[in-house]
Amino acid sequence: MKQVLLFALLLPLTGLVAQTPNQKLQRAFKQFSSVKSFKSDVYIKFNLPSVNIEDMSGKAFYKAPVKFRVRLKGIAFLPKDNPFRVFELIRDSSQYASVANGVEKIGSEQCQVISVIPNADSDLVFAKIWLGEKSNCPLKMQLTSRSNGVVVVENTYGRYATKSLPDKMRFTVDMNKFKVPKALTADINSAPKKSSGSNQKSTGTIEFVFSNYALNATIDDKVFVE
């Protein structure tokens, strides 16, 4: 009788310990999957060395599985490495290999660190995800692609955390690979540039602050065309 009772007590713990990185990623995808589309207001703060761009306001649009655009005064602006593409990658566990890389704390939340390697030959070659143990949200992502190098995305959540929609995204980009939207080039070229001395930063940041989400709204595909 004691053996049966002990087994019953240990069974839930066994299931918890046995959860694989793939299962954790699948749980994260399921949380986000109820979002078929969204549109929102977005405020963007640029902190890019040698590039003088004023903060801007605009609209952000998403449509499953991978369409994402930010519109600023008619400009179609896509941040380097669409951060929502990660959810499409982890949707099908047969499309990638995943490896657990321990536990780290971001802010007040413990995160499972998981490396993801796509099986197919694609532009995205590697992703490292810091998955919140309580929120089940990606609090941080390190995305490595052939075209854009390494981009780090840090997410802050609020009202829509249960759907993995962030209040804020902070992108750290490689300035050697960063491409400024063509429509902004004239303003940037006419602005005074900072010194390009040896202490010049090689990375910059772009911060997106989202508000007024409209979930599962009807969105015309034209908004995603550059």
mmCIF file of C-alpha atoms in Angstrom:
data_model
loop_
_atom_site.group_PDB
_atom_site.id
_atom_site.type_symbol
_atom_site.label_atom_id
_atom_site.label_comp_id
_atom_site.label_asym_id
_atom_site.label_seq_id
_atom_site.Cartn_x
_atom_site.Cartn_y
_atom_site.Cartn_z
ATOM 1 C CA MET A 1 0.000 0.000 0.000
ATOM 2 C CA LYS A 2 2.870 2.361 0.870
ATOM 3 C CA GLN A 3 4.539 1.597 -2.465
ATOM 4 C CA VAL A 4 1.351 2.412 -4.380
ATOM 5 C CA LEU A 5 0.933 5.692 -2.481
ATOM 6 C CA LEU A 6 4.550 6.689 -3.116
ATOM 7 C CA PHE A 7 4.166 5.956 -6.826
ATOM 8 C CA ALA A 8 1.003 8.086 -6.990
ATOM 9 C CA LEU A 9 2.804 11.010 -5.348
ATOM 10 C CA LEU A 10 5.829 10.796 -7.640
ATOM 11 C CA LEU A 11 3.898 10.394 -10.886
ATOM 12 C CA PRO A 12 3.076 14.129 -11.372
ATOM 13 C CA LEU A 13 6.694 15.067 -10.652
ATOM 14 C CA THR A 14 7.924 12.505 -13.166
ATOM 15 C CA GLY A 15 5.739 14.015 -15.887
ATOM 16 C CA LEU A 16 7.024 17.493 -15.049
ATOM 17 C CA VAL A 17 10.702 16.508 -15.161
ATOM 18 C CA ALA A 18 10.218 14.551 -18.392
ATOM 19 C CA GLN A 19 8.836 17.522 -20.320
ATOM 20 C CA THR A 20 11.072 18.041 -23.343
ATOM 21 C CA PRO A 21 12.171 21.357 -24.899
ATOM 22 C CA ASN A 22 9.903 20.566 -27.870
ATOM 23 C CA GLN A 23 6.901 20.172 -25.556
ATOM 24 C CA LYS A 24 7.637 23.518 -23.898
ATOM 25 C CA LEU A 25 7.879 25.201 -27.292
ATOM 26 C CA GLN A 26 4.633 23.582 -28.411
ATOM 27 C CA ARG A 27 2.914 24.934 -25.304
ATOM 28 C CA ALA A 28 4.228 28.422 -26.121
ATOM 29 C CA PHE A 29 2.944 28.167 -29.691
ATOM 30 C CA LYS A 30 -0.497 27.041 -28.505
ATOM 31 C CA GLN A 31 -0.724 30.123 -26.293
ATOM 32 C CA PHE A 32 -0.021 32.423 -29.244
ATOM 33 C CA SER A 33 -2.045 30.462 -31.826
ATOM 34 C CA SER A 34 -5.391 32.062 -30.885
ATOM 35 C CA VAL A 35 -4.057 35.292 -32.460
ATOM 36 C CA LYS A 36 -4.979 35.037 -36.129
ATOM 37 C CA SER A 37 -4.309 38.711 -36.762
ATOM 38 C CA PHE A 38 -3.881 42.020 -34.978
ATOM 39 C CA LYS A 39 -3.437 45.700 -35.613
ATOM 40 C CA SER A 40 -2.217 48.231 -33.088
ATOM 41 C CA ASP A 41 -0.736 51.647 -32.579
ATOM 42 C CA VAL A 42 3.034 51.625 -32.259
ATOM 43 C CA TYR A 43 5.565 54.194 -31.071
ATOM 44 C CA ILE A 44 9.150 53.603 -32.203
ATOM 45 C CA LYS A 45 12.309 54.863 -30.534
ATOM 46 C CA PHE A 46 15.579 54.695 -32.487
ATOM 47 C CA ASN A 47 18.993 54.615 -30.842
ATOM 48 C CA LEU A 48 21.349 53.934 -33.726
ATOM 49 C CA PRO A 49 24.966 55.151 -33.722
ATOM 50 C CA SER A 50 25.829 57.479 -36.631
ATOM 51 C CA VAL A 51 22.151 57.600 -37.653
ATOM 52 C CA ASN A 52 19.878 60.423 -36.559
ATOM 53 C CA ILE A 53 16.221 59.323 -36.744
ATOM 54 C CA GLU A 54 13.498 60.985 -34.725
ATOM 55 C CA ASP A 55 11.025 58.861 -32.759
ATOM 56 C CA MET A 56 7.970 57.959 -34.830
ATOM 57 C CA SER A 57 4.376 56.823 -34.428
ATOM 58 C CA GLY A 58 2.542 54.470 -36.731
ATOM 59 C CA LYS A 59 0.514 51.286 -37.036
ATOM 60 C CA ALA A 60 1.572 47.641 -36.678
ATOM 61 C CA PHE A 61 -0.160 44.786 -38.529
ATOM 62 C CA TYR A 62 0.109 41.003 -38.199
ATOM 63 C CA LYS A 63 -1.621 38.151 -40.002
ATOM 64 C CA ALA A 64 -0.915 34.485 -39.347
ATOM 65 C CA PRO A 65 1.250 32.732 -40.030
ATOM 66 C CA VAL A 66 4.127 35.162 -40.763
ATOM 67 C CA LYS A 67 2.941 38.482 -42.189
ATOM 68 C CA PHE A 68 4.075 41.486 -40.124
ATOM 69 C CA ARG A 69 4.489 45.132 -41.090
ATOM 70 C CA VAL A 70 4.868 48.471 -39.393
ATOM 71 C CA ARG A 71 3.582 51.499 -41.293
ATOM 72 C CA LEU A 72 5.074 54.909 -40.561
ATOM 73 C CA LYS A 73 3.554 57.763 -42.568
ATOM 74 C CA GLY A 74 3.095 55.477 -45.563
ATOM 75 C CA ILE A 75 6.425 53.687 -45.138
ATOM 76 C CA ALA A 76 6.322 49.897 -44.857
ATOM 77 C CA PHE A 77 8.929 49.079 -42.226
ATOM 78 C CA LEU A 78 9.801 45.511 -41.259
ATOM 79 C CA PRO A 79 12.241 45.090 -38.362
ATOM 80 C CA LYS A 80 15.168 42.857 -39.062
ATOM 81 C CA ASP A 81 13.948 39.299 -38.543
ATOM 82 C CA ASN A 82 10.196 39.275 -38.028
ATOM 83 C CA PRO A 83 9.906 38.297 -34.322
ATOM 84 C CA PHE A 84 6.562 36.551 -34.849
ATOM 85 C CA ARG A 85 8.122 34.191 -37.397
ATOM 86 C CA VAL A 86 9.512 32.212 -34.458
ATOM 87 C CA PHE A 87 6.007 31.008 -33.615
ATOM 88 C CA GLU A 88 5.596 29.604 -37.117
ATOM 89 C CA LEU A 89 8.961 27.863 -36.771
ATOM 90 C CA ILE A 90 8.052 26.141 -33.477
ATOM 91 C CA ARG A 91 4.523 25.237 -34.635
ATOM 92 C CA ASP A 92 5.642 21.904 -36.091
ATOM 93 C CA SER A 93 8.197 20.090 -33.947
ATOM 94 C CA SER A 94 9.239 17.943 -36.923
ATOM 95 C CA GLN A 95 10.651 21.078 -38.579
ATOM 96 C CA TYR A 96 13.385 21.742 -36.022
ATOM 97 C CA ALA A 97 15.676 20.295 -33.374
ATOM 98 C CA SER A 98 15.678 21.841 -29.902
ATOM 99 C CA VAL A 99 18.147 21.698 -27.039
ATOM 100 C CA ALA A 100 17.695 22.827 -23.422
ATOM 101 C CA ASN A 101 20.395 25.294 -22.319
ATOM 102 C CA GLY A 102 19.575 25.650 -18.641
ATOM 103 C CA VAL A 103 17.673 28.280 -16.685
ATOM 104 C CA GLU A 104 18.222 32.049 -16.487
ATOM 105 C CA LYS A 105 16.328 34.841 -14.768
ATOM 106 C CA ILE A 106 15.022 37.851 -16.696
ATOM 107 C CA GLY A 107 13.597 40.496 -14.401
ATOM 108 C CA SER A 108 11.589 38.606 -11.785
ATOM 109 C CA GLU A 109 10.830 35.557 -13.923
ATOM 110 C CA GLN A 110 12.756 32.321 -14.339
ATOM 111 C CA CYS A 111 13.216 31.323 -17.969
ATOM 112 C CA GLN A 112 13.948 28.045 -19.684
ATOM 113 C CA VAL A 113 16.627 28.726 -22.293
ATOM 114 C CA ILE A 114 16.050 26.679 -25.451
ATOM 115 C CA SER A 115 18.094 26.591 -28.658
ATOM 116 C CA VAL A 116 16.187 25.906 -31.878
ATOM 117 C CA ILE A 117 17.813 24.725 -35.108
ATOM 118 C CA PRO A 118 15.589 24.552 -38.238
ATOM 119 C CA ASN A 119 15.812 21.335 -40.230
ATOM 120 C CA ALA A 120 15.108 23.022 -43.557
ATOM 121 C CA ASP A 121 17.561 25.236 -45.401
ATOM 122 C CA SER A 122 16.255 28.758 -44.725
ATOM 123 C CA ASP A 123 17.432 32.289 -44.006
ATOM 124 C CA LEU A 124 16.923 31.760 -40.267
ATOM 125 C CA VAL A 125 19.641 29.340 -39.197
ATOM 126 C CA PHE A 126 19.426 29.465 -35.394
ATOM 127 C CA ALA A 127 17.179 30.792 -32.624
ATOM 128 C CA LYS A 128 17.752 30.944 -28.893
ATOM 129 C CA ILE A 129 14.614 31.519 -26.814
ATOM 130 C CA TRP A 130 14.281 32.512 -23.159
ATOM 131 C CA LEU A 131 10.821 31.097 -22.328
ATOM 132 C CA GLY A 132 9.171 32.339 -19.130
ATOM 133 C CA GLU A 133 8.257 29.468 -16.812
ATOM 134 C CA LYS A 134 5.147 31.227 -15.466
ATOM 135 C CA SER A 135 4.064 33.414 -18.378
ATOM 136 C CA ASN A 136 4.990 30.872 -21.075
ATOM 137 C CA CYS A 137 6.076 33.888 -23.176
ATOM 138 C CA PRO A 138 9.389 34.397 -24.996
ATOM 139 C CA LEU A 139 10.962 37.122 -22.844
ATOM 140 C CA LYS A 140 14.067 37.209 -25.012
ATOM 141 C CA MET A 141 15.076 35.822 -28.403
ATOM 142 C CA GLN A 142 18.412 35.695 -30.175
ATOM 143 C CA LEU A 143 17.810 35.221 -33.889
ATOM 144 C CA THR A 144 20.645 34.374 -36.271
ATOM 145 C CA SER A 145 19.999 34.617 -40.011
ATOM 146 C CA ARG A 146 22.149 34.618 -43.120
ATOM 147 C CA SER A 147 20.957 38.027 -44.284
ATOM 148 C CA ASN A 148 20.816 39.947 -40.997
ATOM 149 C CA GLY A 149 23.381 38.368 -38.704
ATOM 150 C CA VAL A 150 22.405 38.282 -35.021
ATOM 151 C CA VAL A 151 19.369 40.211 -33.774
ATOM 152 C CA VAL A 152 18.355 40.167 -30.103
ATOM 153 C CA VAL A 153 14.693 40.813 -29.229
ATOM 154 C CA GLU A 154 13.656 41.583 -25.644
ATOM 155 C CA ASN A 155 9.925 41.503 -24.874
ATOM 156 C CA THR A 156 7.941 43.113 -22.070
ATOM 157 C CA TYR A 157 4.370 41.898 -21.486
ATOM 158 C CA GLY A 158 1.254 43.331 -19.880
ATOM 159 C CA ARG A 159 -2.432 43.094 -20.714
ATOM 160 C CA TYR A 160 -2.078 40.455 -23.447
ATOM 161 C CA ALA A 161 0.592 38.251 -21.873
ATOM 162 C CA THR A 162 -1.778 35.261 -21.998
ATOM 163 C CA LYS A 163 -1.638 35.561 -25.797
ATOM 164 C CA SER A 164 2.110 36.322 -25.929
ATOM 165 C CA LEU A 165 1.513 39.799 -27.370
ATOM 166 C CA PRO A 166 4.081 42.235 -25.962
ATOM 167 C CA ASP A 167 3.596 45.785 -24.777
ATOM 168 C CA LYS A 168 7.167 46.495 -25.809
ATOM 169 C CA MET A 169 9.815 44.952 -28.064
ATOM 170 C CA ARG A 170 13.420 46.052 -27.977
ATOM 171 C CA PHE A 171 15.604 45.040 -30.941
ATOM 172 C CA THR A 172 19.394 45.101 -30.738
ATOM 173 C CA VAL A 173 20.766 45.118 -34.283
ATOM 174 C CA ASP A 174 24.158 44.771 -35.937
ATOM 175 C CA MET A 175 24.863 48.188 -37.476
ATOM 176 C CA ASN A 176 27.067 46.601 -40.138
ATOM 177 C CA LYS A 177 23.993 44.823 -41.509
ATOM 178 C CA PHE A 178 21.200 47.249 -40.588
ATOM 179 C CA LYS A 179 19.347 48.622 -43.627
ATOM 180 C CA VAL A 180 17.459 51.899 -43.242
ATOM 181 C CA PRO A 181 14.112 52.120 -45.122
ATOM 182 C CA LYS A 182 14.676 53.942 -48.433
ATOM 183 C CA ALA A 183 12.004 56.544 -47.682
ATOM 184 C CA LEU A 184 14.025 57.700 -44.668
ATOM 185 C CA THR A 185 17.384 57.871 -46.445
ATOM 186 C CA ALA A 186 17.118 61.513 -47.512
ATOM 187 C CA ASP A 187 16.414 62.734 -43.981
ATOM 188 C CA ILE A 188 19.225 60.630 -42.559
ATOM 189 C CA ASN A 189 21.776 61.730 -45.160
ATOM 190 C CA SER A 190 21.028 65.385 -44.437
ATOM 191 C CA ALA A 191 21.378 64.936 -40.663
ATOM 192 C CA PRO A 192 24.713 65.509 -38.907
ATOM 193 C CA LYS A 193 26.514 62.252 -38.271
ATOM 194 C CA LYS A 194 28.446 61.313 -35.187
ATOM 195 C CA SER A 195 32.145 60.622 -35.245
ATOM 196 C CA SER A 196 33.108 57.243 -36.663
ATOM 197 C CA GLY A 197 36.064 56.794 -34.323
ATOM 198 C CA SER A 198 37.321 53.481 -33.022
ATOM 199 C CA ASN A 199 34.998 53.662 -29.992
ATOM 200 C CA GLN A 200 31.915 53.763 -32.231
ATOM 201 C CA LYS A 201 29.281 51.209 -31.215
ATOM 202 C CA SER A 202 28.743 48.282 -33.561
ATOM 203 C CA THR A 203 25.166 47.737 -32.356
ATOM 204 C CA GLY A 204 22.070 49.891 -32.051
ATOM 205 C CA THR A 205 18.566 49.504 -30.644
ATOM 206 C CA ILE A 206 15.033 50.024 -31.946
ATOM 207 C CA GLU A 207 12.224 49.966 -29.397
ATOM 208 C CA PHE A 208 8.592 49.280 -30.340
ATOM 209 C CA VAL A 209 5.879 50.297 -27.841
ATOM 210 C CA PHE A 210 2.481 48.789 -28.736
ATOM 211 C CA SER A 211 -0.936 50.044 -27.635
ATOM 212 C CA ASN A 212 -4.620 49.729 -28.576
ATOM 213 C CA TYR A 213 -4.430 46.163 -29.854
ATOM 214 C CA ALA A 214 -7.365 45.044 -32.039
ATOM 215 C CA LEU A 215 -7.217 41.242 -32.073
ATOM 216 C CA ASN A 216 -8.336 38.988 -34.921
ATOM 217 C CA ALA A 217 -9.316 41.991 -37.006
ATOM 218 C CA THR A 218 -9.870 41.798 -40.765
ATOM 219 C CA ILE A 219 -6.714 43.092 -42.461
ATOM 220 C CA ASP A 220 -6.270 43.699 -46.179
ATOM 221 C CA ASP A 221 -3.131 41.994 -47.526
ATOM 222 C CA LYS A 222 -2.205 45.266 -49.240
ATOM 223 C CA VAL A 223 -0.888 46.663 -45.956
ATOM 224 C CA PHE A 224 1.916 44.080 -46.032
ATOM 225 C CA VAL A 225 3.159 45.146 -49.471
ATOM 226 C CA GLU A 226 6.205 47.424 -49.393
#
